Amino acid sequence: RDVQTNIKAKGNVIVPVMACNILMYTHADDDCWPERFVQVYIQDALGERLWVDNEMCKNFVQNILTVFDTLLPSNDGSSGNIQNVAPVVANIENGSEKSMDDKGSTPTTTDNSSSDVADTSVRPRYEEASVKESVEQYALQSVDKIISQRQSADSVPRQLLKFLANICCYPRVRLLAAQKIDLWLQNPKLTRHAQHLLMTLAINCRSDADYNEDCISYLIKMKLKTKPFVNHQVACIKELIAKHPGNVGIVLKHAVCNELSSTQGLSNTSNVMILSAVFNSSTMDVAKYLAIVFIDLIINKEDLLNPIKTLLRELLRITKSNFDYYQFSSQLMDYCQTNANQIKKHRRRRQEEIICAIIDLLTYTMMLSVFPLPRDVNNKTIAKSQIRKQIASVQRYTLWWLYTVVPVAFDVDSVAYLKHCIYKILFRNPLETYVTVDNWPSEVERNQVMELCTNIPVEGESIGFLLVMSDNDSVALPPYEAFDLIKGLLTKAAQLDSSNTCPLKFEVDHDQLIAAIFKLSIYHHSTVDTSFNSVSRSSFAYRDLYWKGCLLIVIIAAYNPETVGFIVWEKYPTMKCMMEMVMTNNYSFPPLTGPNESIESVRLSLHQLAQAEKEDILAYENAVSTSSNRGNIVEKNSSLLPQLMRFSPQGIMRCPPDYVIHDLQKINTELNLGRLLCSSRSPDFLLDVIQRQGSAESMPWLAQLVSSNFGSIEGLPVQCLCEFLLHYDLSVDGQEIEFLDKKEHLAKKLHSMIFDVNLNVVEIGEIFDSLFRRVASSQRNTRLAANNALAMIITESENSDVILMNSMSSNLLTLSSLDSTLMKSYEWLLVQLASIPHFNSVRELVCTYLKQALMVESDIDALGAYIIFLSMHGPTHEYRHRISLIFDMCKMMIQRYNILNKLIYSRNSDRSHESSIILSSLLNIFSKGLRSMIAGDEEYPWEEEVIIDQLVNVTFPTIKVTISLPIVVIHAVVLLLTYGPPSFDNSNFNFLLELWFPADEELPMVVRLDNNEGVMWINHWLNSRMIMSNIPRLVDKVLENSNPVSVMLHVRSFGIPVENMSKILEFLDNSVTDDSHFLDQVISKGRIADYVDAHIARGATGGDTFRKYLKMELPVNDSSS
C-alpha cells in the first residue's frame, strides 16, 4: 500500500470496501447470511454511505438488499424497466442504487456488461420470516430516529429519501413517505430524490389492502404548484394504476371527491389531469369504478348531482376516450341492488330523490354518449348506429331496474314517481327538462342530441317491461298510456334511416310478447257474482285497447316477419287480415284472399257473433248490477256495451272498426308496413296472398309494389314482376314513359331468367304459372295482357331466324312462308317457347292452362295457336295426360261448335292453309290419343272427369280391340271426320276413318258399360253432319245404317252437296217397292215430290221411282191391298 495514505483517515473507503469484498467472497456460497450485514448496511445507508454506493461493493450490497421486496424504477425514472431489489436467479433484471451528489449530478449506475459470475452471485439470502420481521423492525426504528431528530419535516437528509426508496415494500414506509412527499418535493436539495421516491412508492402499491388506500389518498391530495411536478405526479399515478386493478377505483374515488370538494373552495389543479390519466391509461372497469364513486356520493351526500354531471361532461370532453357508457349506467343501478340496506336507512323522501337523481344522471349519460361524432360521413353513420343501440340497451336495463330492483331496494311508494322516471328515461318529456343548469346542451346542439336519443332501435325487452309494468296495479302507467307510449317508441324506431337495418328486431319470447299486449286489454271486474257461471266463463276486452294492441302487433310483425309475423299469420285471423290490408293496400272487408266462403256468409257469421257478444255483455252487466240495484240493463242503458267486446284473438276473423282502418292506413303510409311484409321471403307472405287470391282477381297492388320498389326488384317474387307486366300494358294509350321504361327493363330481366340454364326450375315454373293462368282468364283484357307479356319475355329477336329453321315443323314453315297473321301474333308460343332451356319442365304446366283457355278464348288466331301447340307439344309420355287432352278437346269441339266452324271452315284465300293446319292438329291429337288407348296396358280412370253412365265400350271389328271411353269422344271424332282431310298429311285422317268407318267392315259396336245394351252412337245431329260432308264413305255408311224414313227427312235440306243428294235419291229409289209401307208415314207427299224436283233441277240424279210413287193418285198401301 501507499505509505503516504492513511487508511484510518476520515472519509477513506479502502477498509470498508475491502471488508465488503472479503465478506462477499467468504459467504458467496451461503444461502442464509447473518442479520448483522443488514444492520451494518442500514447504518451506512442512513449515515455517510461510504460503501453502499461504491461500485466495487455492488454484489455485496445487492445480496443484502434481497431482504427487501421492493420494486425500483428504471434509470430514467419511469417504470418501463422496473428493477427488483430482491431479484431471483430467474430472469429479473438487476439494478443498483443511484449515487447523486448535492448538485443533482447524473446518477452512477451498474454496468450491465459486468461478468457473469457477478450476476449469478446475487440471489435471495434472507428467506426466514423471523429475520425479515426483525429487519423490518430495525429499519423502521432507524427511520423514526432520524425523523424525530429533525425539527423541520422538509429538512431531512438525502440519505433518508434514498433509503426510504429501497424499503418502500413496507406499508408504513409508503404511508410515511406519502404524508411528507409534497414537502420534500418543494425542497430544491431533495427534489430529485423525492421524485425517485414518489415513483418507487407508486409502483410498490401492489395490493388492495386498506393501507394502500390511505397512501393513495395522500398522493391524490398533494397540491403541487409547478407543471413538472404535476406531470411527474400524473406519471406516478399511471404506474400505480398499472400495478393493481383495485387501484383504479381508489384513485377515482379520491380524485373525484377531491375535485368535488375543490369546487367548494379547495382548489387542486391536478385532479382533472389525474382523472384524465386514469381514463386514458386504464381500459378495464374505469366506467364501473366511476359509477360506484358517483352513486356512493349521490346516496350519502345531497346537492352533488349537478357538480357530478358537470365533472363527468368535462372528463369525457378532455379525455375523448372509449368510455363504456353501458357499463357505467348498469353499475349505477347495480350498486343500489347490492347496497339496499344502506339506502333504506334514509327517509322515504330522500330515497325518492336518490331514484330521481339516478334517472337524471342516466339520461345525462345517454346524452353525453352522442359526442363527439366523426366528421366523415360513413364513419358518422356507423357511429350514430352504435350510439342508438347503446342508448337502447341502457333504456332496456333501466326499465328492468325500475320494474325489478327499485321495489326491493327502495322503501318508497312507486306510484308517485315511476311514471315520471319512465317518461324521462325514454326521452318523452319536453326538451327543456333535459337542459342542465349550465345550459347544456347548447341551443346549437340540442336538436342533434335529442334526435339521436329519441330515434332509437327499441328493444323487445323494453316493450316487454313496459307491458308488465302497465299490468302491475302498483305502477301509475295505465294501459291506454302504455299503448300510446309503445306506439310512439315503435314509430320513432321505424322511422330511422335506411342505414339501421334492424330498428325493431325483438329477441324475446314472441308468444309471450303477443299475450302480454292482449292481456292489457282484458276487462276485469272484482264484483262479479261467482255463481254466474255462464258469464264468468266468458272473457271480455276493452274494445279500444284491443284494437290498439292489434295495431301494435301488426307494426312489430312487419319488422319481425320470421318470428312475430309468422305467429300472427298462422294463429291470429283478424291481424292476418290487417296484414293483408297493408300489403294489398285494399282496406275493404273481407279481403279478397279471405276464406273460401262468400262475402255474404262472412258477414252473416260476423252478425251472428255480434249478436251473441251483445247478449253475453248484457247478461254480464245484469249479473254485476244485481248487487248494486241498478235494475234491468238493456242495450239503451248499458254502460259496458259500447266499451267491451268478446276477447278471442285467435277466433274468427273480425272486421276492424272504421277508425282502426283509418289508423292502420295512416301507419302504413308513414312506415311502409306493406312493403316490409311483401319483402319477406321466409315466410313469404306475398306469395301466399298471390296464391290464395288466384287468377280470377286482378292484382294492381302488386304492380304498384314493383313500381315503388323498382330499385330492389331482386328481392321480390317473380309473381310481382309478372303482375307488373300484366297491369301496365304497352298497348294502353297515354301511358307514362317511366312505366314503359320500367316494363321494358322488367321484360328483359324475366327474359334473361327463363333463358338462364342455371336458374332454378321452380322459379321458371312460377313465372309461367303467373302468366299462363291469365291466358285462361274469363276476362278478355286479362287474356290479351297475358299474351302481350308472354310475347315480350319469350321472343328472342336476335336469333329468331335460326330458331325458326331449327325447331319448326313443316306446317309452321308453311305458315311462316305465307306470312300468316297467326304466326306473326303467336310465334312466341309456336316457335320461341320450345327453345327455352327448361321447356320440358314447364311444358305440362303450359298445356294445362292452354286446355283451360280453349273453353274461354274467343280470338280465332289464339285458339288456332293453342290447338297447334297442344298438337306439337302435348303430353306424349304419360298415358293419363294424353287421354285427358282428348277429353278436353272433345268438350271444346262439342260445346263451342260455332267457334270450331270458324276455325276450320275458313276456306278463303287468307286462312285456307291455317285452317288446314288447325284441322291437321286436331286429327293428330285424336289419332295419338286413340292409338295410346288401343295399345295401352293401363286403363284411364274416366270416372274422375265424367259421369260413369256416359262411358261406353267400343269394339273395333277391324283390329279386334275393345276400349272404354265417353260417348262424347266418339261424337267429336265423327264431327272431326266430317270436315274432311286437310290439304296435306292425310295419314291421321285415314287412320281415324278406317278405325270408325271401315270400308268393308261393319261399324264399331258400342254398348253401355253398365248394362251392355247397344248404343246408337251416330245420332241425328251427327247423321246430318255426315250427310253434308264431302267424304263419300261417311255418306255411304250413313245410308247403310239408316232407314228410308230417316233418310227421306234429308230431302228437305238444300245444304247437302249435289253428289250426296244423288246418293240419297238413289237410296230412296231402291227403298220404294210395291210392298213398302214407309210412304204411309208421309203426310204431305206433294211437298216432298216438289223437293225432289228441286234437287233434280240443281243437278242431282235419281229419284224418279221415289217421285213416281209420291205422285200416284192412290197410296201404295191401298194399291197393294
XYZ file of N, CA and C in Angstrom, residues 801-961:
483
model
N -84.502 -16.159 -86.624
C -84.423 -16.928 -87.866
C -83.810 -18.298 -87.625
N -82.777 -18.357 -86.791
C -82.135 -19.641 -86.509
C -83.100 -20.590 -85.822
N -83.828 -20.061 -84.831
C -84.801 -20.893 -84.122
C -85.890 -21.366 -85.074
N -86.306 -20.481 -85.945
C -87.379 -20.814 -86.883
C -86.988 -21.997 -87.751
N -85.763 -22.016 -88.248
C -85.335 -23.066 -89.162
C -85.041 -24.370 -88.413
N -84.602 -24.268 -87.162
C -84.172 -25.472 -86.458
C -85.312 -26.190 -85.756
N -86.320 -25.448 -85.303
C -87.312 -26.047 -84.419
C -88.697 -26.158 -85.024
N -88.952 -25.561 -86.173
C -90.314 -25.543 -86.701
C -90.593 -26.780 -87.535
N -91.832 -27.242 -87.454
C -92.289 -28.340 -88.296
C -92.617 -27.813 -89.683
N -92.961 -28.757 -90.571
C -93.306 -28.352 -91.947
C -94.560 -27.497 -91.974
N -95.519 -27.787 -91.068
C -96.746 -26.982 -91.026
C -96.436 -25.535 -90.670
N -95.587 -25.340 -89.645
C -95.268 -23.978 -89.224
C -94.421 -23.274 -90.264
N -93.574 -24.010 -90.959
C -92.799 -23.393 -92.024
C -93.718 -22.891 -93.133
N -94.767 -23.662 -93.372
C -95.750 -23.220 -94.381
C -96.417 -21.928 -93.945
N -96.832 -21.869 -92.664
C -97.455 -20.641 -92.164
C -96.498 -19.470 -92.237
N -95.250 -19.707 -91.871
C -94.273 -18.633 -91.895
C -94.033 -18.134 -93.307
N -93.954 -19.071 -94.268
C -93.704 -18.652 -95.647
C -94.875 -17.884 -96.229
N -96.087 -18.161 -95.703
C -97.272 -17.453 -96.204
C -97.523 -16.140 -95.465
N -96.598 -15.756 -94.579
C -96.763 -14.510 -93.812
C -98.093 -14.514 -93.072
N -98.349 -15.583 -92.361
C -99.632 -15.767 -91.690
C -99.778 -14.815 -90.509
N -100.997 -14.315 -90.314
C -101.288 -13.467 -89.150
C -101.136 -14.247 -87.865
N -101.563 -15.499 -87.904
C -101.445 -16.338 -86.706
C -99.989 -16.491 -86.307
N -99.122 -16.708 -87.287
C -97.706 -16.879 -86.976
C -97.094 -15.583 -86.459
N -97.512 -14.448 -87.004
C -96.973 -13.168 -86.542
C -97.327 -12.916 -85.083
N -98.566 -13.252 -84.718
C -99.028 -12.945 -83.362
C -98.552 -13.961 -82.344
N -98.366 -15.203 -82.758
C -98.088 -16.267 -81.777
C -96.823 -17.045 -82.105
N -95.869 -16.354 -82.722
C -94.575 -17.001 -82.939
C -93.893 -17.310 -81.612
N -94.119 -16.471 -80.596
C -93.539 -16.722 -79.278
C -93.998 -18.058 -78.706
N -95.237 -18.447 -78.998
C -95.771 -19.699 -78.475
C -95.385 -20.889 -79.333
N -95.518 -20.743 -80.633
C -95.327 -21.875 -81.534
C -93.862 -22.157 -81.829
N -93.004 -21.136 -81.719
C -91.606 -21.308 -82.093
C -90.668 -21.054 -80.916
N -90.770 -19.851 -80.330
C -89.771 -19.421 -79.350
C -89.860 -20.190 -78.032
N -91.065 -20.522 -77.624
C -91.227 -21.131 -76.300
C -90.469 -22.446 -76.189
N -90.472 -23.233 -77.232
C -89.799 -24.534 -77.183
C -88.289 -24.413 -77.118
N -87.746 -23.205 -77.321
C -86.294 -23.028 -77.325
C -85.722 -22.687 -75.963
N -86.572 -22.461 -74.935
C -86.032 -22.130 -73.620
C -85.397 -23.378 -73.014
N -84.371 -23.230 -72.204
C -83.637 -24.411 -71.690
C -84.510 -25.358 -70.869
N -85.457 -24.812 -70.101
C -86.255 -25.638 -69.191
C -87.647 -25.903 -69.748
N -87.770 -25.989 -71.074
C -89.098 -26.152 -71.679
C -89.760 -27.458 -71.237
N -89.001 -28.533 -71.189
C -89.587 -29.815 -70.817
C -90.151 -29.801 -69.397
N -89.581 -28.956 -68.554
C -90.049 -28.887 -67.160
C -91.356 -28.122 -67.024
N -91.611 -27.185 -67.927
C -92.814 -26.367 -67.821
C -93.846 -26.720 -68.881
N -93.552 -27.678 -69.735
C -94.471 -27.990 -70.822
C -95.827 -28.453 -70.295
N -95.825 -29.308 -69.295
C -97.097 -29.800 -68.763
C -97.931 -28.667 -68.191
N -97.270 -27.737 -67.475
C -97.997 -26.598 -66.910
C -98.604 -25.736 -68.013
N -97.829 -25.470 -69.067
C -98.335 -24.659 -70.183
C -99.520 -25.342 -70.837
N -99.409 -26.638 -71.073
C -100.512 -27.363 -71.710
C -101.771 -27.338 -70.854
N -101.605 -27.413 -69.536
C -102.772 -27.390 -68.643
C -103.550 -26.090 -68.785
N -102.838 -24.966 -68.786
C -103.536 -23.681 -68.895
C -104.072 -23.444 -70.301
N -103.391 -23.943 -71.323
C -103.906 -23.775 -72.688
C -105.174 -24.597 -72.893
N -105.266 -25.750 -72.279
C -106.501 -26.539 -72.364
C -107.662 -25.798 -71.710
N -107.376 -25.119 -70.600
C -108.425 -24.313 -69.968
C -108.813 -23.125 -70.842
N -107.818 -22.568 -71.521
C -108.092 -21.405 -72.376
C -108.967 -21.765 -73.568
N -108.972 -23.008 -73.988
C -109.801 -23.415 -75.125
C -111.284 -23.178 -74.862
N -111.685 -23.181 -73.591
C -113.095 -23.028 -73.247
C -113.507 -21.575 -73.048
N -112.549 -20.649 -73.038
C -112.915 -19.252 -72.779
C -112.439 -18.313 -73.879
N -111.425 -18.689 -74.622
C -110.869 -17.792 -75.632
C -111.824 -17.645 -76.807
N -111.944 -16.414 -77.284
C -112.826 -16.144 -78.425
C -112.067 -15.680 -79.662
N -110.792 -15.389 -79.514
C -109.994 -14.966 -80.650
C -109.597 -16.191 -81.477
N -109.911 -16.168 -82.772
C -109.676 -17.326 -83.631
C -108.189 -17.621 -83.745
N -107.368 -16.591 -83.913
C -105.927 -16.814 -84.025
C -105.370 -17.454 -82.760
N -105.818 -16.950 -81.592
C -105.331 -17.516 -80.338
C -105.736 -18.971 -80.195
N -106.993 -19.301 -80.494
C -107.438 -20.685 -80.394
C -106.661 -21.586 -81.340
N -106.471 -21.108 -82.564
C -105.700 -21.894 -83.515
C -104.286 -22.153 -83.036
N -103.653 -21.114 -82.468
C -102.283 -21.282 -81.964
C -102.246 -22.268 -80.810
N -103.252 -22.213 -79.917
C -103.275 -23.128 -78.783
C -103.421 -24.572 -79.264
N -104.306 -24.798 -80.244
C -104.516 -26.155 -80.748
C -103.247 -26.679 -81.428
N -102.610 -25.823 -82.216
C -101.375 -26.253 -82.889
C -100.302 -26.583 -81.857
N -100.179 -25.746 -80.807
C -99.168 -26.004 -79.778
C -99.456 -27.317 -79.049
N -100.723 -27.545 -78.695
C -101.066 -28.781 -77.991
C -100.819 -30.002 -78.864
N -101.009 -29.851 -80.163
C -100.728 -30.963 -81.061
C -99.231 -31.239 -81.141
N -98.438 -30.161 -81.127
C -96.992 -30.328 -81.257
C -96.338 -30.756 -79.944
N -96.757 -30.145 -78.836
C -96.059 -30.339 -77.564
C -96.965 -30.902 -76.488
N -98.104 -31.426 -76.876
C -98.990 -32.017 -75.891
C -98.358 -33.217 -75.225
N -99.006 -33.771 -74.210
C -98.430 -34.914 -73.490
C -98.155 -36.078 -74.411
N -96.949 -36.590 -74.337
C -96.556 -37.722 -75.175
C -96.064 -38.906 -74.362
N -95.780 -38.694 -73.088
C -95.190 -39.762 -72.291
C -96.205 -40.384 -71.336
N -96.899 -39.576 -70.596
C -97.791 -40.124 -69.588
C -99.160 -40.403 -70.200
N -99.617 -41.609 -70.026
C -100.872 -42.059 -70.630
C -102.051 -41.213 -70.159
N -102.063 -40.931 -68.891
C -103.191 -40.185 -68.313
C -103.342 -38.822 -68.972
N -102.243 -38.120 -69.186
C -102.298 -36.779 -69.755
C -102.693 -36.806 -71.230
N -102.280 -37.843 -71.952
C -102.668 -37.931 -73.353
C -104.175 -38.094 -73.497
N -104.765 -38.948 -72.687
C -106.204 -39.170 -72.763
C -106.961 -37.946 -72.269
N -106.401 -37.265 -71.236
C -107.040 -36.048 -70.730
C -107.097 -34.976 -71.808
N -106.065 -34.869 -72.625
C -106.061 -33.882 -73.706
C -107.187 -34.162 -74.701
N -107.417 -35.435 -75.015
C -108.515 -35.777 -75.926
C -109.846 -35.327 -75.348
N -110.060 -35.615 -74.091
C -111.339 -35.270 -73.485
C -111.548 -33.755 -73.448
N -110.507 -32.991 -73.093
C -110.635 -31.530 -73.091
C -110.914 -30.995 -74.492
N -110.283 -31.600 -75.505
C -110.532 -31.162 -76.865
C -111.954 -31.502 -77.307
N -112.472 -32.636 -76.850
C -113.857 -33.013 -77.165
C -114.837 -31.998 -76.610
N -114.621 -31.577 -75.377
C -115.534 -30.604 -74.775
C -115.526 -29.298 -75.553
N -114.343 -28.863 -75.973
C -114.271 -27.633 -76.762
C -115.031 -27.781 -78.077
N -114.865 -28.898 -78.786
C -115.479 -29.087 -80.094
C -117.000 -29.203 -79.996
N -117.476 -29.890 -78.993
C -118.914 -30.090 -78.878
C -119.594 -28.849 -78.308
N -119.020 -28.271 -77.240
C -119.665 -27.145 -76.579
C -119.459 -25.824 -77.326
N -118.413 -25.726 -78.131
C -118.125 -24.488 -78.870
C -118.089 -24.806 -80.369
N -119.201 -25.378 -80.816
C -119.292 -25.850 -82.198
C -119.136 -24.703 -83.193
N -119.730 -23.571 -82.914
C -119.638 -22.438 -83.844
C -118.200 -21.926 -83.958
N -117.490 -21.891 -82.822
C -116.090 -21.477 -82.856
C -115.265 -22.459 -83.687
N -115.600 -23.746 -83.550
C -114.877 -24.758 -84.318
C -115.089 -24.564 -85.820
N -116.304 -24.216 -86.195
C -116.575 -23.969 -87.612
C -115.751 -22.809 -88.149
N -115.615 -21.774 -87.335
C -114.821 -20.627 -87.776
C -113.343 -21.004 -87.905
N -112.901 -21.902 -87.043
C -111.501 -22.324 -87.110
C -111.209 -23.136 -88.372
N -112.136 -24.025 -88.764
C -111.831 -24.987 -89.819
C -112.481 -24.618 -91.151
N -113.622 -23.955 -91.108
C -114.330 -23.633 -92.333
C -113.899 -22.315 -92.947
N -112.791 -21.757 -92.481
C -112.288 -20.528 -93.102
C -111.481 -20.913 -94.333
N -112.170 -21.201 -95.381
C -111.515 -21.716 -96.573
C -111.221 -20.619 -97.597
N -111.325 -19.371 -97.181
C -110.992 -18.309 -98.118
C -109.483 -18.260 -98.341
N -109.092 -17.385 -99.217
C -107.684 -17.349 -99.630
C -106.755 -16.966 -98.482
N -107.268 -16.218 -97.477
C -106.408 -15.748 -96.389
C -106.053 -16.865 -95.411
N -107.021 -17.711 -95.090
C -106.841 -18.630 -93.971
C -106.980 -20.091 -94.365
N -106.982 -20.397 -95.626
C -107.183 -21.797 -96.012
C -106.080 -22.684 -95.471
N -104.826 -22.220 -95.561
C -103.720 -23.025 -95.041
C -103.747 -23.095 -93.522
N -104.094 -21.992 -92.862
C -104.193 -22.007 -91.410
C -105.255 -22.993 -90.958
N -106.408 -23.015 -91.646
C -107.476 -23.935 -91.270
C -107.035 -25.376 -91.461
N -106.313 -25.637 -92.523
C -105.842 -26.999 -92.758
C -104.874 -27.436 -91.663
N -104.005 -26.522 -91.227
C -103.061 -26.865 -90.173
C -103.779 -27.102 -88.849
N -104.787 -26.299 -88.581
C -105.553 -26.493 -87.345
C -106.277 -27.825 -87.396
N -106.897 -28.139 -88.557
C -107.577 -29.423 -88.702
C -106.596 -30.577 -88.560
N -105.440 -30.437 -89.186
C -104.427 -31.479 -89.074
C -103.988 -31.659 -87.624
N -103.894 -30.563 -86.869
C -103.501 -30.643 -85.467
C -104.543 -31.379 -84.643
N -105.818 -31.095 -84.893
C -106.879 -31.793 -84.170
C -106.857 -33.282 -84.484
N -106.701 -33.613 -85.768
C -106.635 -35.021 -86.154
C -105.446 -35.706 -85.494
N -104.348 -34.984 -85.395
C -103.153 -35.557 -84.760
C -103.389 -35.848 -83.289
N -104.065 -34.936 -82.609
C -104.351 -35.136 -81.185
C -105.202 -36.377 -80.970
N -106.289 -36.503 -81.745
C -107.174 -37.651 -81.561
C -106.514 -38.942 -82.019
N -105.754 -38.857 -83.074
C -105.084 -40.067 -83.562
C -104.099 -40.594 -82.538
N -103.267 -39.704 -81.965
C -102.311 -40.134 -80.957
C -103.012 -40.685 -79.724
N -104.071 -39.990 -79.297
C -104.777 -40.446 -78.112
C -105.409 -41.808 -78.287
N -106.094 -42.018 -79.422
C -106.742 -43.308 -79.643
C -105.723 -44.414 -79.848
N -104.618 -44.101 -80.499
C -103.576 -45.114 -80.635
C -103.066 -45.540 -79.254
N -102.916 -44.569 -78.346
C -102.459 -44.895 -76.998
C -103.482 -45.747 -76.267
N -104.759 -45.419 -76.434
C -105.798 -46.198 -75.762
C -105.867 -47.621 -76.304
N -105.669 -47.747 -77.588
C -105.734 -49.089 -78.193
C -104.529 -49.918 -77.778
N -103.350 -49.280 -77.745
C -102.129 -50.024 -77.442
C -101.785 -50.037 -75.962
N -102.441 -49.212 -75.186
C -102.061 -49.075 -73.783
C -102.477 -50.253 -72.937
N -101.591 -50.545 -71.917
C -101.880 -51.644 -70.998
C -102.694 -51.177 -69.797
N -102.663 -49.865 -69.513
C -103.387 -49.343 -68.361
C -104.686 -48.697 -68.809
N -105.609 -48.633 -67.880
C -106.927 -48.086 -68.190
C -107.061 -46.716 -67.555
N -107.541 -45.776 -68.339
C -107.674 -44.398 -67.853
C -108.895 -44.285 -66.938
N -108.757 -43.667 -65.744
C -109.897 -43.562 -64.811
C -110.865 -42.455 -65.219
N -111.701 -42.739 -66.194
C -112.614 -41.704 -66.693
C -113.580 -41.205 -65.631
N -113.881 -42.007 -64.654
C -114.912 -41.613 -63.701
C -114.509 -40.363 -62.921
N -113.244 -39.976 -62.974
C -112.832 -38.756 -62.286
C -113.288 -37.508 -63.024
N -113.564 -37.609 -64.303
C -113.903 -36.420 -65.074
C -115.307 -36.472 -65.669
N -115.874 -37.631 -65.888
C -117.217 -37.728 -66.466
C -118.046 -38.665 -65.612
N -119.347 -38.563 -65.787
C -120.253 -39.452 -65.058
C -120.124 -40.865 -65.618
N -120.263 -41.827 -64.751
C -119.997 -43.199 -65.149
C -120.959 -43.676 -66.242
N -122.202 -43.144 -66.257
C -123.161 -43.619 -67.260
C -122.875 -43.064 -68.660
N -121.884 -42.190 -68.798
C -121.503 -41.706 -70.132
C -120.452 -42.601 -70.796
N -119.919 -43.539 -70.047
C -118.900 -44.413 -70.604
C -119.540 -45.545 -71.406
N -118.857 -45.877 -72.486
C -119.295 -46.994 -73.324
C -118.086 -47.819 -73.693
N -118.369 -49.077 -74.037
C -117.340 -49.968 -74.556
C -117.452 -50.006 -76.073
N -116.342 -49.760 -76.718
C -116.307 -49.737 -78.178
C -115.454 -50.901 -78.656
N -116.030 -51.717 -79.549
C -115.304 -52.847 -80.133
C -115.077 -52.563 -81.609
N -113.813 -52.524 -82.000
C -113.456 -52.254 -83.386
C -113.283 -53.579 -84.117
N -114.119 -53.853 -85.124
C -114.038 -55.160 -85.811
C -112.767 -55.316 -86.626
N -112.201 -54.228 -87.067
C -111.013 -54.350 -87.917
C -109.782 -54.772 -87.149
N -109.668 -54.359 -85.898
C -108.464 -54.672 -85.104
C -108.770 -55.568 -83.912
N -110.068 -55.917 -83.740
C -110.486 -56.828 -82.679
C -110.038 -56.327 -81.301
N -110.279 -55.068 -81.030
C -109.887 -54.450 -79.758
C -111.092 -53.739 -79.167
